[in-house]
PDB file of C-alpha atoms in Angstrom:
ATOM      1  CA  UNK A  34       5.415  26.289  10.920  1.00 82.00           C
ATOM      2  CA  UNK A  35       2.654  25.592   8.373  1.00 85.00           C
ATOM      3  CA  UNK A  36      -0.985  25.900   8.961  1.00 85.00           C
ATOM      4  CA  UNK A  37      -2.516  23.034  10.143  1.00 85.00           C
ATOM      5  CA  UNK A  38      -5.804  23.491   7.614  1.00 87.00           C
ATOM      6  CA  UNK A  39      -3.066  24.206   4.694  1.00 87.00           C
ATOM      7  CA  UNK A  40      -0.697  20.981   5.600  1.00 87.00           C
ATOM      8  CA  UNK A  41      -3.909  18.812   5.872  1.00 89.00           C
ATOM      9  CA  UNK A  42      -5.686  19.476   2.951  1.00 92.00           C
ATOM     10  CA  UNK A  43      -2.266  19.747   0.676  1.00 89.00           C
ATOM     11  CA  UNK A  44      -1.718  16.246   2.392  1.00 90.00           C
ATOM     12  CA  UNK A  45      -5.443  14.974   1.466  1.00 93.00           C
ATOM     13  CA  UNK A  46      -5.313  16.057  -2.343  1.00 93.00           C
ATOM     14  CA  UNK A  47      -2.224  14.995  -2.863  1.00 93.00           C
ATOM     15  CA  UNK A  48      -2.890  11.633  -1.632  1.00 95.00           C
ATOM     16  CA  UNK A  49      -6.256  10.987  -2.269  1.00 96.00           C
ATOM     17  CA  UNK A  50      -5.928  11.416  -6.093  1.00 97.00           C
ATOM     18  CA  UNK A  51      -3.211   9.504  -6.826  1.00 97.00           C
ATOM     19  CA  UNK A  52      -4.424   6.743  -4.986  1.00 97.00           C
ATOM     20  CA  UNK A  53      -8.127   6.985  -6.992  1.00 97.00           C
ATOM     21  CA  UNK A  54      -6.203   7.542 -10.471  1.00 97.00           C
ATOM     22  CA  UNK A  55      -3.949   4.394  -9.670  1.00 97.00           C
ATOM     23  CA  UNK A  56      -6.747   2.179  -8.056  1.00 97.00           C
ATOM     24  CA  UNK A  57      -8.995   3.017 -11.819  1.00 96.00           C
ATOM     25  CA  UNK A  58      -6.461   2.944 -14.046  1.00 97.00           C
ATOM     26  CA  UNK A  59      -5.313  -0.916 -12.643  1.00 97.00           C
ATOM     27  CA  UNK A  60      -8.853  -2.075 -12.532  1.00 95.00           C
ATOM     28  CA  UNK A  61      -9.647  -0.884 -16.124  1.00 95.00           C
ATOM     29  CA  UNK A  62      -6.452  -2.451 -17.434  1.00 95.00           C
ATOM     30  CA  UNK A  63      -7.284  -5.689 -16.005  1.00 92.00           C
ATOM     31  CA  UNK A  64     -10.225  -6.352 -18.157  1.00 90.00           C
ATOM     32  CA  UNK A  65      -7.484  -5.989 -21.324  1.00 92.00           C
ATOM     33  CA  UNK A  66      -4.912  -7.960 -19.806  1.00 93.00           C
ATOM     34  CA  UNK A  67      -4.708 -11.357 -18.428  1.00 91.00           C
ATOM     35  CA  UNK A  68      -4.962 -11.173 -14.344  1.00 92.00           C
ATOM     36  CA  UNK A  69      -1.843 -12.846 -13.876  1.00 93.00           C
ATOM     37  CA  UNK A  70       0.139 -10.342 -15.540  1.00 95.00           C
ATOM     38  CA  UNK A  71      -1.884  -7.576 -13.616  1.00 96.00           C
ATOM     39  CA  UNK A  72      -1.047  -9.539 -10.171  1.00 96.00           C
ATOM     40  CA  UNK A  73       2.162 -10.380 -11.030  1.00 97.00           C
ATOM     41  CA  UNK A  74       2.954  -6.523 -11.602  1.00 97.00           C
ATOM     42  CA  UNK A  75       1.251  -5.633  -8.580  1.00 97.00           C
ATOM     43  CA  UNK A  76       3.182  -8.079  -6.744  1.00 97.00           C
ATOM     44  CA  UNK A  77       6.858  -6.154  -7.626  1.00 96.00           C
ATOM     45  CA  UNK A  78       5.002  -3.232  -6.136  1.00 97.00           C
ATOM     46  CA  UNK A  79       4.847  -4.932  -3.143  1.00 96.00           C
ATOM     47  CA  UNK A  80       8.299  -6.198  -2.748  1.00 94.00           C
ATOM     48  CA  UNK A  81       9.749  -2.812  -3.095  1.00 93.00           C
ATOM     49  CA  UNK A  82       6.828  -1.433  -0.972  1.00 94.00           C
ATOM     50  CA  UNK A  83       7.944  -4.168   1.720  1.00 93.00           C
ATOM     51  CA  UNK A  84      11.762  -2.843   1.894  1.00 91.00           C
ATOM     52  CA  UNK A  85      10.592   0.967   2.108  1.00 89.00           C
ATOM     53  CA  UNK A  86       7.831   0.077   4.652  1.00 90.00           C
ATOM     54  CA  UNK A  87      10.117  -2.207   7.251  1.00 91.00           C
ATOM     55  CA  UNK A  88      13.194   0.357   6.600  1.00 90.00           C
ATOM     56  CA  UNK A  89      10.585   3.049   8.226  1.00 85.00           C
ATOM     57  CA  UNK A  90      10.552   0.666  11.266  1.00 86.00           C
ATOM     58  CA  UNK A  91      14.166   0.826  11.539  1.00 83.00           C
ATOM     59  CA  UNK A  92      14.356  -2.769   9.697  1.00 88.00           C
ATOM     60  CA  UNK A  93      12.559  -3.770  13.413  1.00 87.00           C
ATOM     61  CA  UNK A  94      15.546  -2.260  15.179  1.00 86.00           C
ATOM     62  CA  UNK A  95      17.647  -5.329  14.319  1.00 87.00           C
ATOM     63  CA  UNK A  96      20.997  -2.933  14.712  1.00 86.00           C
ATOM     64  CA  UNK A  97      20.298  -2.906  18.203  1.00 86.00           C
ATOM     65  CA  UNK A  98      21.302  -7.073  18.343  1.00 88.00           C
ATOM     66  CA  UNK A  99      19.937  -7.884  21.918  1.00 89.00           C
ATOM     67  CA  UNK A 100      20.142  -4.114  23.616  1.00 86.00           C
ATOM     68  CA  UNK A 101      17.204  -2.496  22.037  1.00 85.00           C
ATOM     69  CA  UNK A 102      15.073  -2.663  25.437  1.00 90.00           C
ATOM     70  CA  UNK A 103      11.116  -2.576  25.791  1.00 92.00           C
ATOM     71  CA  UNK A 104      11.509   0.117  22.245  1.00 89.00           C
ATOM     72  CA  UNK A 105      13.103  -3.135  19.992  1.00 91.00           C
ATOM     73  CA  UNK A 106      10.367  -5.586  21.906  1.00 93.00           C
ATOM     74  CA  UNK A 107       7.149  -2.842  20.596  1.00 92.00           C
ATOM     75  CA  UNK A 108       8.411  -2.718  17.300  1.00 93.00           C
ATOM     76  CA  UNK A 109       9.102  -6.875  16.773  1.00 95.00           C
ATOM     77  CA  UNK A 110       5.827  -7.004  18.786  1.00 96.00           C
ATOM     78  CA  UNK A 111       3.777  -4.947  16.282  1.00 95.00           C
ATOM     79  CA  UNK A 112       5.103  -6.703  13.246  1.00 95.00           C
ATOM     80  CA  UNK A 113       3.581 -10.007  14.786  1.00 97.00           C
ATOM     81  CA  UNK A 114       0.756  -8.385  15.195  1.00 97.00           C
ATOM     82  CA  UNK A 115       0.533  -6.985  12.329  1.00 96.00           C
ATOM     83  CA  UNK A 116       1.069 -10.355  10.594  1.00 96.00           C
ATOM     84  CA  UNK A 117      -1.483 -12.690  12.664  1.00 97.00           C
ATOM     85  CA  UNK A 118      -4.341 -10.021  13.026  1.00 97.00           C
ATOM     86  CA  UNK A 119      -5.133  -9.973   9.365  1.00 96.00           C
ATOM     87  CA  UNK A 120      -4.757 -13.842   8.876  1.00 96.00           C
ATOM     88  CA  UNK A 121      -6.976 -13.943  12.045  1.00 96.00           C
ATOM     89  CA  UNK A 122      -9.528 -11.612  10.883  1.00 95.00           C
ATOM     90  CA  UNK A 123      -9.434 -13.368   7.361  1.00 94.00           C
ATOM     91  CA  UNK A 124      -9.497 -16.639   8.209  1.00 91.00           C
ATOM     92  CA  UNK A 125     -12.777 -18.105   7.024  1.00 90.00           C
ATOM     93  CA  UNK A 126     -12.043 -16.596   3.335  1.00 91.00           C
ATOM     94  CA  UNK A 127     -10.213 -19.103   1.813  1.00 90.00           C
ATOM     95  CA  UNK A 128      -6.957 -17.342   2.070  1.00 91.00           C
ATOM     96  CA  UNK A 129      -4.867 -20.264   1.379  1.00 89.00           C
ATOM     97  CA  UNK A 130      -7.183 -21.521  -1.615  1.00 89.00           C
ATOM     98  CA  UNK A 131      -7.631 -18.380  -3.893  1.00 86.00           C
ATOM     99  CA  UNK A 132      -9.645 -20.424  -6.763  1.00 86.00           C
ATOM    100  CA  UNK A 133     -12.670 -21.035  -3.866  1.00 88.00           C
ATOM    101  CA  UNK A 134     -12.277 -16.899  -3.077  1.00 89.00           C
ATOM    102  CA  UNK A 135     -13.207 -16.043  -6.463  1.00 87.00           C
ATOM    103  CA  UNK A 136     -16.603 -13.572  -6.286  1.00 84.00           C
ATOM    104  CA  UNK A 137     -17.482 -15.104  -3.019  1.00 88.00           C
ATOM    105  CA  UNK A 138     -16.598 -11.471  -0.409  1.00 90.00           C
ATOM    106  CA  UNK A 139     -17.902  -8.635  -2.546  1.00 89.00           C
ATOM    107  CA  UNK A 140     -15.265  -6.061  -1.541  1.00 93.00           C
ATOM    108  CA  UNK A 141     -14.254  -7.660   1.527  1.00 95.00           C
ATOM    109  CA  UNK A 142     -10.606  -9.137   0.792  1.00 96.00           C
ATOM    110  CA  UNK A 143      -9.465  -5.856  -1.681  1.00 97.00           C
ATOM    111  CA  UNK A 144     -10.874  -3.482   1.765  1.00 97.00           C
ATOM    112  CA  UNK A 145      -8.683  -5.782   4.139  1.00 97.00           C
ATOM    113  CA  UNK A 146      -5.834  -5.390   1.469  1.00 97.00           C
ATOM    114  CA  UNK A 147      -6.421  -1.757   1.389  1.00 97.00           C
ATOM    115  CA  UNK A 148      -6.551  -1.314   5.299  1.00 97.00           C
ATOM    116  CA  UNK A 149      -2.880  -3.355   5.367  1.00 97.00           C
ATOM    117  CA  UNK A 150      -1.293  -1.635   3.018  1.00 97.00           C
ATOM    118  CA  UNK A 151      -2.953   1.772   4.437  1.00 95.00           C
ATOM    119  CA  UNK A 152      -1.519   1.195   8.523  1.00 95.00           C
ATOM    120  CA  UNK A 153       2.327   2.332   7.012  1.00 93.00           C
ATOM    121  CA  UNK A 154       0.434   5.688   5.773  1.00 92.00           C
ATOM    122  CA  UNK A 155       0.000   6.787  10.038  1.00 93.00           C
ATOM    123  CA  UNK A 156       3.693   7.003  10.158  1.00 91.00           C
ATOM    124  CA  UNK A 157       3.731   8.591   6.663  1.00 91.00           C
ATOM    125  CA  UNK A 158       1.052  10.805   7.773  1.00 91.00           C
ATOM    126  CA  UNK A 159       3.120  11.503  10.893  1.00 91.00           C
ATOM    127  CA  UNK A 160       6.320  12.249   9.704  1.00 90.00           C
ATOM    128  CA  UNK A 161       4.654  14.694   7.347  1.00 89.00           C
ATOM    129  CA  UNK A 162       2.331  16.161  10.180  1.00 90.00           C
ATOM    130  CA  UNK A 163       5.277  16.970  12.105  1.00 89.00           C
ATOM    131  CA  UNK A 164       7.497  18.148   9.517  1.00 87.00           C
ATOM    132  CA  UNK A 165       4.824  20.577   8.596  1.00 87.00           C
ATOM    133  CA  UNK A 166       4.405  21.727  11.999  1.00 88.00           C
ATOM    134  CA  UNK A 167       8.176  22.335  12.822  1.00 86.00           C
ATOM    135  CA  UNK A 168       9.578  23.809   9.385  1.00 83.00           C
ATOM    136  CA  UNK A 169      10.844  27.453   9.436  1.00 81.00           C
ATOM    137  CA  UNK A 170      10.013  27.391   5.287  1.00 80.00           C
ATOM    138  CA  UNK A 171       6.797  28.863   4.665  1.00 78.00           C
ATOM    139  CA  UNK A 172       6.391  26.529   1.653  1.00 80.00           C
ATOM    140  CA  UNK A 173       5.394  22.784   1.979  1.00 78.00           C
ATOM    141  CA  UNK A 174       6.879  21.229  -1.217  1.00 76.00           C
ATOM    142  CA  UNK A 175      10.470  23.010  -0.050  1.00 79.00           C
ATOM    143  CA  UNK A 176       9.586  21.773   3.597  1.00 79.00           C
ATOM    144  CA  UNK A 177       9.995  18.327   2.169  1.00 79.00           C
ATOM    145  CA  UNK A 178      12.802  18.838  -0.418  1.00 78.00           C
ATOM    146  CA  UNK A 179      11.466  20.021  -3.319  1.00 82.00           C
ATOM    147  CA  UNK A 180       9.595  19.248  -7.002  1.00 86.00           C
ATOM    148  CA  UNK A 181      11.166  15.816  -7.762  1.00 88.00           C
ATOM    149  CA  UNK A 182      10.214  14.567  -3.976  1.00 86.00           C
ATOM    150  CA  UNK A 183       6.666  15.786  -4.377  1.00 88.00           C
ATOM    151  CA  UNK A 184       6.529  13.908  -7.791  1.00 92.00           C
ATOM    152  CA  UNK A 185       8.081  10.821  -5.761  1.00 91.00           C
ATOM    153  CA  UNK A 186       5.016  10.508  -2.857  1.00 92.00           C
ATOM    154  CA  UNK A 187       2.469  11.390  -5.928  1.00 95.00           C
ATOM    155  CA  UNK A 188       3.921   8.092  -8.151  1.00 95.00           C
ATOM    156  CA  UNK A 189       4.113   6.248  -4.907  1.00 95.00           C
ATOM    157  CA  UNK A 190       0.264   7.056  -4.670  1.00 96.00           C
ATOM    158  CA  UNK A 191      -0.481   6.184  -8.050  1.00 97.00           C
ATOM    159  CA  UNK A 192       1.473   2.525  -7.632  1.00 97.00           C
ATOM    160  CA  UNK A 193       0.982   1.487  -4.089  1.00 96.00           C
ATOM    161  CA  UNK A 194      -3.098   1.343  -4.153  1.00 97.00           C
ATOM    162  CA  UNK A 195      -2.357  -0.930  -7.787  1.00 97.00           C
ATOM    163  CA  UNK A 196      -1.912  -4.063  -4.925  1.00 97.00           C
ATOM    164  CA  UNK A 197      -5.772  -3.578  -4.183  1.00 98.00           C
ATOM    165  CA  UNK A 198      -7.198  -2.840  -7.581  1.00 97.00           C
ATOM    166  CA  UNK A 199      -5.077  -6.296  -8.454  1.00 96.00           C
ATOM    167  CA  UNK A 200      -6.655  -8.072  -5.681  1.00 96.00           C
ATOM    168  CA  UNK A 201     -10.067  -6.885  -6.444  1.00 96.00           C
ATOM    169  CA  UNK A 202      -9.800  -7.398 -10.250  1.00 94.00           C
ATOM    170  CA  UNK A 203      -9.211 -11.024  -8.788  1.00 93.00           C
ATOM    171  CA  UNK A 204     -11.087 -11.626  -6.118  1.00 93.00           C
ATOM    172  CA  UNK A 205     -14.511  -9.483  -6.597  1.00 91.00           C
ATOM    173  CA  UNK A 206     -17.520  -9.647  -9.148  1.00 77.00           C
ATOM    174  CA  UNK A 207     -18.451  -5.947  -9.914  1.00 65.00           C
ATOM    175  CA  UNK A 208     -22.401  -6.388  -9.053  1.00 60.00           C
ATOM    176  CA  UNK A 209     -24.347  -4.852 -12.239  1.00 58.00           C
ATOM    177  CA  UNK A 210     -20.892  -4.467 -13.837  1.00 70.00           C
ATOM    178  CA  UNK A 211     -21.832  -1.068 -14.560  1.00 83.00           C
ATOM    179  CA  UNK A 212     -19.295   1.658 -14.950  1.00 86.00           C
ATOM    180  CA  UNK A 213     -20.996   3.635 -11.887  1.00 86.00           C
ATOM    181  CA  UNK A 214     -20.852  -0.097  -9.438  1.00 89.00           C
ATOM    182  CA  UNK A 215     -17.301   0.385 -10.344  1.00 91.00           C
ATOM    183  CA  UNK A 216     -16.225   4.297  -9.835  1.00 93.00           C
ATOM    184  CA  UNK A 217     -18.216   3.637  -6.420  1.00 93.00           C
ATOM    185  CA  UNK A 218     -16.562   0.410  -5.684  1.00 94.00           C
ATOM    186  CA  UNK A 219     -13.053   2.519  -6.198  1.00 96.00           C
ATOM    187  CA  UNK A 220     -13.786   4.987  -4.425  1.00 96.00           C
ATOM    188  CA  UNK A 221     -14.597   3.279  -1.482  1.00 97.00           C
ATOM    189  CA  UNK A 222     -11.369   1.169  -1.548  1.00 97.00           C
ATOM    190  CA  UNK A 223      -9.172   4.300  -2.063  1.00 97.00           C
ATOM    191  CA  UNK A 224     -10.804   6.041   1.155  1.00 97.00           C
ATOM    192  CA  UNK A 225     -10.060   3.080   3.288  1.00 97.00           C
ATOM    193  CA  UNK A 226      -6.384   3.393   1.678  1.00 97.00           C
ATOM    194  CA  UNK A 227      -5.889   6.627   2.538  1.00 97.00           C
ATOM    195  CA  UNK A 228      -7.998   7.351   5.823  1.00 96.00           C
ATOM    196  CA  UNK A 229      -4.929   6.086   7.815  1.00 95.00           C
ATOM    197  CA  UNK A 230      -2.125   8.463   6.100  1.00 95.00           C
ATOM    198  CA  UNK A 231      -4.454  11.789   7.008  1.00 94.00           C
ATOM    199  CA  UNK A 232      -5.103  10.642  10.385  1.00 95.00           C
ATOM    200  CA  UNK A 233      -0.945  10.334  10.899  1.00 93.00           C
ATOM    201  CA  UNK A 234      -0.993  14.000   9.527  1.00 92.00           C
ATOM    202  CA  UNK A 235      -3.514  14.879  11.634  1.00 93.00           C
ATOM    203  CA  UNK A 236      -1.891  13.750  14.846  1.00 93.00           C
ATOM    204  CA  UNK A 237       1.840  14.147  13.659  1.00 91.00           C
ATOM    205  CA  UNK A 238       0.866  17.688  13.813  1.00 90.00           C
ATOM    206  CA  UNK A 239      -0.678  18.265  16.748  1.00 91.00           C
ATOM    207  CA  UNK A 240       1.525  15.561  18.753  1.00 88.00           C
ATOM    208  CA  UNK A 241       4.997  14.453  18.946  1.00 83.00           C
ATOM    209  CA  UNK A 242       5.850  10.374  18.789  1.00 85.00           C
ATOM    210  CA  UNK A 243       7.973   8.123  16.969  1.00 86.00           C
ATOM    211  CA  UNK A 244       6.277   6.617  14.039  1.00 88.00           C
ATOM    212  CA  UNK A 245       8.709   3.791  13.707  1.00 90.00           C
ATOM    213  CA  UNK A 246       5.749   1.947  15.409  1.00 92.00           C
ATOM    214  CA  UNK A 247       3.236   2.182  12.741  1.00 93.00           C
ATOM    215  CA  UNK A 248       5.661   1.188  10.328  1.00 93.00           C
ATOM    216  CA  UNK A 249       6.484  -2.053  12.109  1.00 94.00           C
ATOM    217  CA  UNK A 250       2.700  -3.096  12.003  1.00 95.00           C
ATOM    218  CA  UNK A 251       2.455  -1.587   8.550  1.00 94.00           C
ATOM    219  CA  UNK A 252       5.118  -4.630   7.534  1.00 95.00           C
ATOM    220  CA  UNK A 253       3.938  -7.209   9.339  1.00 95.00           C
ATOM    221  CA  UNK A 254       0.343  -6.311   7.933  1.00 96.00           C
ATOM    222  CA  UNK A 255       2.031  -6.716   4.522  1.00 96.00           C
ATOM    223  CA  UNK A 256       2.442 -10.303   4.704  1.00 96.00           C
ATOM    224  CA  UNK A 257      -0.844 -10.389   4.768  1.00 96.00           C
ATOM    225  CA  UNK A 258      -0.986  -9.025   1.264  1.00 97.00           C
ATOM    226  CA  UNK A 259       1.694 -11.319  -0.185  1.00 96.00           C
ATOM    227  CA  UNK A 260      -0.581 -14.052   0.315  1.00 95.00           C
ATOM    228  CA  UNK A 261      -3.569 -12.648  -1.511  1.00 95.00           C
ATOM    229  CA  UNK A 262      -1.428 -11.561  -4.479  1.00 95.00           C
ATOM    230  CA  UNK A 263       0.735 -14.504  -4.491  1.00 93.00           C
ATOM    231  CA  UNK A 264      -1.963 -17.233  -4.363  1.00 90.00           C
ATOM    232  CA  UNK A 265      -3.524 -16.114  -7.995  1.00 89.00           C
ATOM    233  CA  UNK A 266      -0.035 -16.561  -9.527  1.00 88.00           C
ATOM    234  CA  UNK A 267       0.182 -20.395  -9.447  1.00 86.00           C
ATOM    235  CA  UNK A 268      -3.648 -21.188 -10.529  1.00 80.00           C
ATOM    236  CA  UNK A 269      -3.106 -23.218 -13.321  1.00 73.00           C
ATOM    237  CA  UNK A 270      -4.697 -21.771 -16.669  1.00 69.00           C
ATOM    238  CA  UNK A 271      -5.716 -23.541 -19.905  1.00 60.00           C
ATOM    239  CA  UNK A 272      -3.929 -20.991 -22.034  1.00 66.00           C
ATOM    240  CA  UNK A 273      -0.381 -21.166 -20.333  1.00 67.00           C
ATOM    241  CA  UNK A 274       2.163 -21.793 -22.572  1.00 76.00           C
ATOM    242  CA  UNK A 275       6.125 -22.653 -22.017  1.00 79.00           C
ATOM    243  CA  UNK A 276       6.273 -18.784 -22.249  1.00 86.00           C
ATOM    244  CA  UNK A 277       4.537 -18.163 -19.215  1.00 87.00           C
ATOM    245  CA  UNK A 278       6.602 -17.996 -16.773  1.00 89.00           C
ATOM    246  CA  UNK A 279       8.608 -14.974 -18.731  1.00 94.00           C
ATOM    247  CA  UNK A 280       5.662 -12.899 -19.156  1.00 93.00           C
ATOM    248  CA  UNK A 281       5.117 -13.283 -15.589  1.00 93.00           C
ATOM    249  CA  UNK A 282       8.432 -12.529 -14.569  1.00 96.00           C
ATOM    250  CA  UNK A 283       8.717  -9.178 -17.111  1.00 97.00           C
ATOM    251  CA  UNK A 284       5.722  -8.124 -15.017  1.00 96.00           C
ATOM    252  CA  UNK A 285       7.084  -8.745 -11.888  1.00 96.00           C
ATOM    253  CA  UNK A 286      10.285  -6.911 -12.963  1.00 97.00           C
ATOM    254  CA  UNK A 287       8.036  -4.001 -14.462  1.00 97.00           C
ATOM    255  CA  UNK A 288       6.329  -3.543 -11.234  1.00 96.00           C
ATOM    256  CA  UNK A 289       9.017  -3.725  -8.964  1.00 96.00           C
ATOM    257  CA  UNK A 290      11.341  -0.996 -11.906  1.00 96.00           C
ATOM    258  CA  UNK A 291       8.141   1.148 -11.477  1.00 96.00           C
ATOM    259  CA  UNK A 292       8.327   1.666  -7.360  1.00 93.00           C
ATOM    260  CA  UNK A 293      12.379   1.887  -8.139  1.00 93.00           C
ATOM    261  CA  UNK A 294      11.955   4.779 -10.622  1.00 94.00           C
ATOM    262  CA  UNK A 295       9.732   6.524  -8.447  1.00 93.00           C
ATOM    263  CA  UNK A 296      11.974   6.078  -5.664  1.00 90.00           C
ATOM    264  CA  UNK A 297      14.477   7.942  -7.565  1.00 91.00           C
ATOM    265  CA  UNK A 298      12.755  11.304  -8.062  1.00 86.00           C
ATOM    266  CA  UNK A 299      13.296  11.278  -3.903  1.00 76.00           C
ATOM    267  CA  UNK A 300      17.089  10.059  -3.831  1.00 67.00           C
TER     268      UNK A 300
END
């Protein structure tokens, strides 16, 4: 067993500055590059982060066929929930028209992103609460196989919180445009982000339950998020060209090859 103020803090660092160096470095690159190719990139980051999140729920226990009991039921129950709450909740934003969304929430669409793309860090946060609490190694990073996995959670910190710095390079008008309005407006966005994950390792450590749960909500959350990255793609723009729809698709493929390399490091 590790300490619990050890695990926790290791846990925080590591995720919390990752998630601020990916959530700046997105943002700044969006005001050199045109958005689409920013969303677009984000958006293979999400299809990868969509297989790893609803393989943590057991792909909703669908090996079960029709004898996974009141467990399958929770976990296909959560996913719908996790799907209709955030459409609920954002309803009244324009989610279907993303031209009208345009610097009309402040920060309120990239902080709904960032809470549905946060939920699959509980049973992150869990997995590595409990690991931590049951491992006879006295060292976290062998706990949880080594160098190259540590480097794997770190680039999947950088990349993951890229979906909300694409959606609020979109959707939000930095007030004052000043570089502090911005460093605060990150900041915020990668707290809400990572809040979930620490309070899985807070409670994977001190209790024992199958987190297969939170990853079925984290997925069906995560629909929510392909509609607020897809819906930029396919505003028309002045400057498109017959070209367009390759540069788009190279950034799609760059995103998605970026999740896939850093998926290697943990193979």
């Amino acid at each position: 067993m590790i300490g619990f103020a050890e695990s926790f803090l290791t846990w925080l660092v590591s995720t919390i500055l990752p998630t601020f160096a990916g959530l700046s470095a997105i943002t700044w690159a969006s005001k050199k590059v045109p958005l689409r190719y920013i969303v677009a990139f984000a958006f293979g980051i999400l299809f990868w982060f969509f297989v790893d999140t609803i393989s943590g729920s057991a792909v909703l226990d669908v090996n079960s066929g029709f004898g996974g009991g009141l467990a399958q039921v929770g976990v296909v129950l959560l996913f719908v929930i996790g799907v209709v709450s955030f459409f609920w909740v954002d309803r009244k934003r324009d989610i279907l028209s993303p031209q009208s969304a345009v610097g009309k929430y402040g920060l309120t669409i990239p902080l709904l992103v960032a809470i549905a793309l946060g939920i699959h860090g509980l049973g992150e946060g869990a997995a590595f609460g409990a690991t931590a609490y049951s491992t006879s190694s006295t060292s976290l990073l062998n706990a949880f196989g080594g160098l190259t996995a540590g480097v794997a959670y770190i680039l999947h910190k950088v990349l993951e919180p890229m979906m909300i710095g694409a959606c609020y390079s979109v959707y939000t008008k930095p007030e004052g445009g000043t570089v502090g309005s911005w460093l605060r407006s990150v900041f915020l966005m990668s707290i809400v982000f990572v809040i979930p994950s620490l309070l899985g390792a807070a409670t994977g450590y001190l209790l024992a339950y199958d987190a297969t749960y939170f990853f079925a909500l984290g997925t069906g959350a995560a629909i929510y998020v392909v509609f607020r990255l897809a819906g930029p793609l396919f505003v028309p723009s002045e400057a498109a060209t017959s070209r367009e729809p390759i540069k788009v698709a190279v950034s799609w493929i760059l995103g998605i090859m970026a999740l896939y390399a850093s998926a290697l490091f943990h193979s």
